[in-house]
Amino acid sequence: MRDVLSEGVPDPEAGMAPQEGWFSRENRTRIDELVAKLQTSETREGVSRYHAMAEGYLLGLLDCNHVSQAHHDAVRQYLHNIAIARLKRVRTTPRK
């Protein structure tokens, strides 16, 4: 695994995707699955659900690896940006 603590500080506005080598293959596969579900959710509830799941899982892994706060915030912003972009594309359905 790479030493993420020695890497440059990411742009807080743009966010930063999890990088190759940060996690084991199985953790990376799970992260990629959650991000894919977030990016393809068809409802606002789905976007909210998968955003929360991806954020919780990913930030938990980052905490375990003692990643810097700047990287932590950048990954959180990356997931937030994906969720916002998806919410703009999801059709709102009127409540009954």
Coordinates of C-alpha atoms in Angstrom, one line a residue:
M1 CA 0.0 0.0 0.0
R2 CA 1.1 3.5 -0.7
D3 CA 2.0 6.1 1.9
V4 CA -0.9 8.5 1.4
L5 CA 0.4 10.7 4.2
S6 CA 3.3 11.8 2.1
E7 CA 1.3 12.7 -1.0
G8 CA 0.4 16.3 -1.9
V9 CA -2.6 18.0 -0.4
P10 CA -5.6 17.8 -2.8
D11 CA -7.8 20.6 -4.0
P12 CA -10.7 20.8 -1.4
E13 CA -13.2 22.0 -4.0
A14 CA -12.7 19.3 -6.6
G15 CA -12.2 16.5 -4.2
M16 CA -10.1 13.4 -4.9
A17 CA -11.1 9.9 -5.8
P18 CA -9.6 7.1 -3.8
Q19 CA -6.2 6.3 -5.4
E20 CA -4.9 3.0 -6.6
G21 CA -2.8 1.2 -3.9
W22 CA -4.6 2.9 -1.0
F23 CA -6.6 -0.2 -0.1
S24 CA -6.6 -4.0 -0.6
R25 CA -8.2 -5.4 -3.7
E26 CA -11.3 -6.5 -1.9
N27 CA -11.8 -3.1 -0.3
R28 CA -11.2 -1.4 -3.6
T29 CA -13.8 -3.6 -5.3
R30 CA -16.4 -2.8 -2.6
I31 CA -15.7 1.0 -2.9
D32 CA -16.0 0.8 -6.7
E33 CA -19.3 -1.1 -6.4
L34 CA -20.7 1.6 -4.1
V35 CA -19.6 4.5 -6.2
A36 CA -21.0 2.8 -9.3
K37 CA -24.4 2.3 -7.6
L38 CA -24.2 6.0 -6.5
Q39 CA -23.6 7.1 -10.1
T40 CA -26.4 5.0 -11.5
S41 CA -29.1 5.4 -8.8
E42 CA -32.5 6.3 -10.3
T43 CA -34.1 7.8 -7.2
R44 CA -33.2 10.5 -4.7
E45 CA -33.5 8.0 -2.0
G46 CA -31.1 5.7 -3.8
V47 CA -28.6 8.5 -4.3
S48 CA -28.8 9.4 -0.6
R49 CA -28.5 5.7 0.5
Y50 CA -25.5 4.9 -1.7
H51 CA -23.8 8.3 -0.9
A52 CA -24.1 7.5 2.8
M53 CA -22.9 3.9 2.4
A54 CA -19.9 4.9 0.2
E55 CA -19.0 7.7 2.6
G56 CA -19.2 5.6 5.7
Y57 CA -17.3 2.7 4.2
L58 CA -14.6 4.7 2.6
L59 CA -14.0 7.2 5.4
G60 CA -13.9 4.3 7.9
L61 CA -11.1 2.7 5.8
L62 CA -9.3 6.1 5.7
D63 CA -9.6 6.4 9.5
C64 CA -8.1 2.9 9.9
N65 CA -5.1 3.9 7.7
H66 CA -4.6 7.2 9.6
V67 CA -5.0 9.3 6.5
S68 CA -4.5 13.1 6.8
Q69 CA -7.5 15.3 7.3
A70 CA -6.9 17.0 4.0
H71 CA -7.1 13.7 2.1
H72 CA -10.1 12.7 4.2
D73 CA -11.9 15.9 3.3
A74 CA -11.0 15.6 -0.3
V75 CA -12.5 12.1 -0.6
R76 CA -15.6 13.2 1.2
Q77 CA -15.9 16.1 -1.3
Y78 CA -15.4 13.7 -4.2
L79 CA -18.3 11.6 -3.1
H80 CA -20.4 14.7 -2.4
N81 CA -19.7 16.0 -5.9
I82 CA -20.9 12.7 -7.4
A83 CA -24.0 12.7 -5.3
I84 CA -24.9 16.3 -6.3
A85 CA -24.3 15.6 -10.0
R86 CA -26.5 12.5 -9.8
L87 CA -29.3 14.3 -7.9
K88 CA -29.4 16.9 -10.7
R89 CA -30.1 14.1 -13.2
V90 CA -32.6 12.1 -11.2
R91 CA -36.2 12.8 -12.0
T92 CA -38.2 13.8 -9.1
T93 CA -41.4 11.8 -8.6
P94 CA -44.3 13.5 -7.0
R95 CA -45.4 12.0 -3.7
K96 CA -48.9 10.4 -3.5

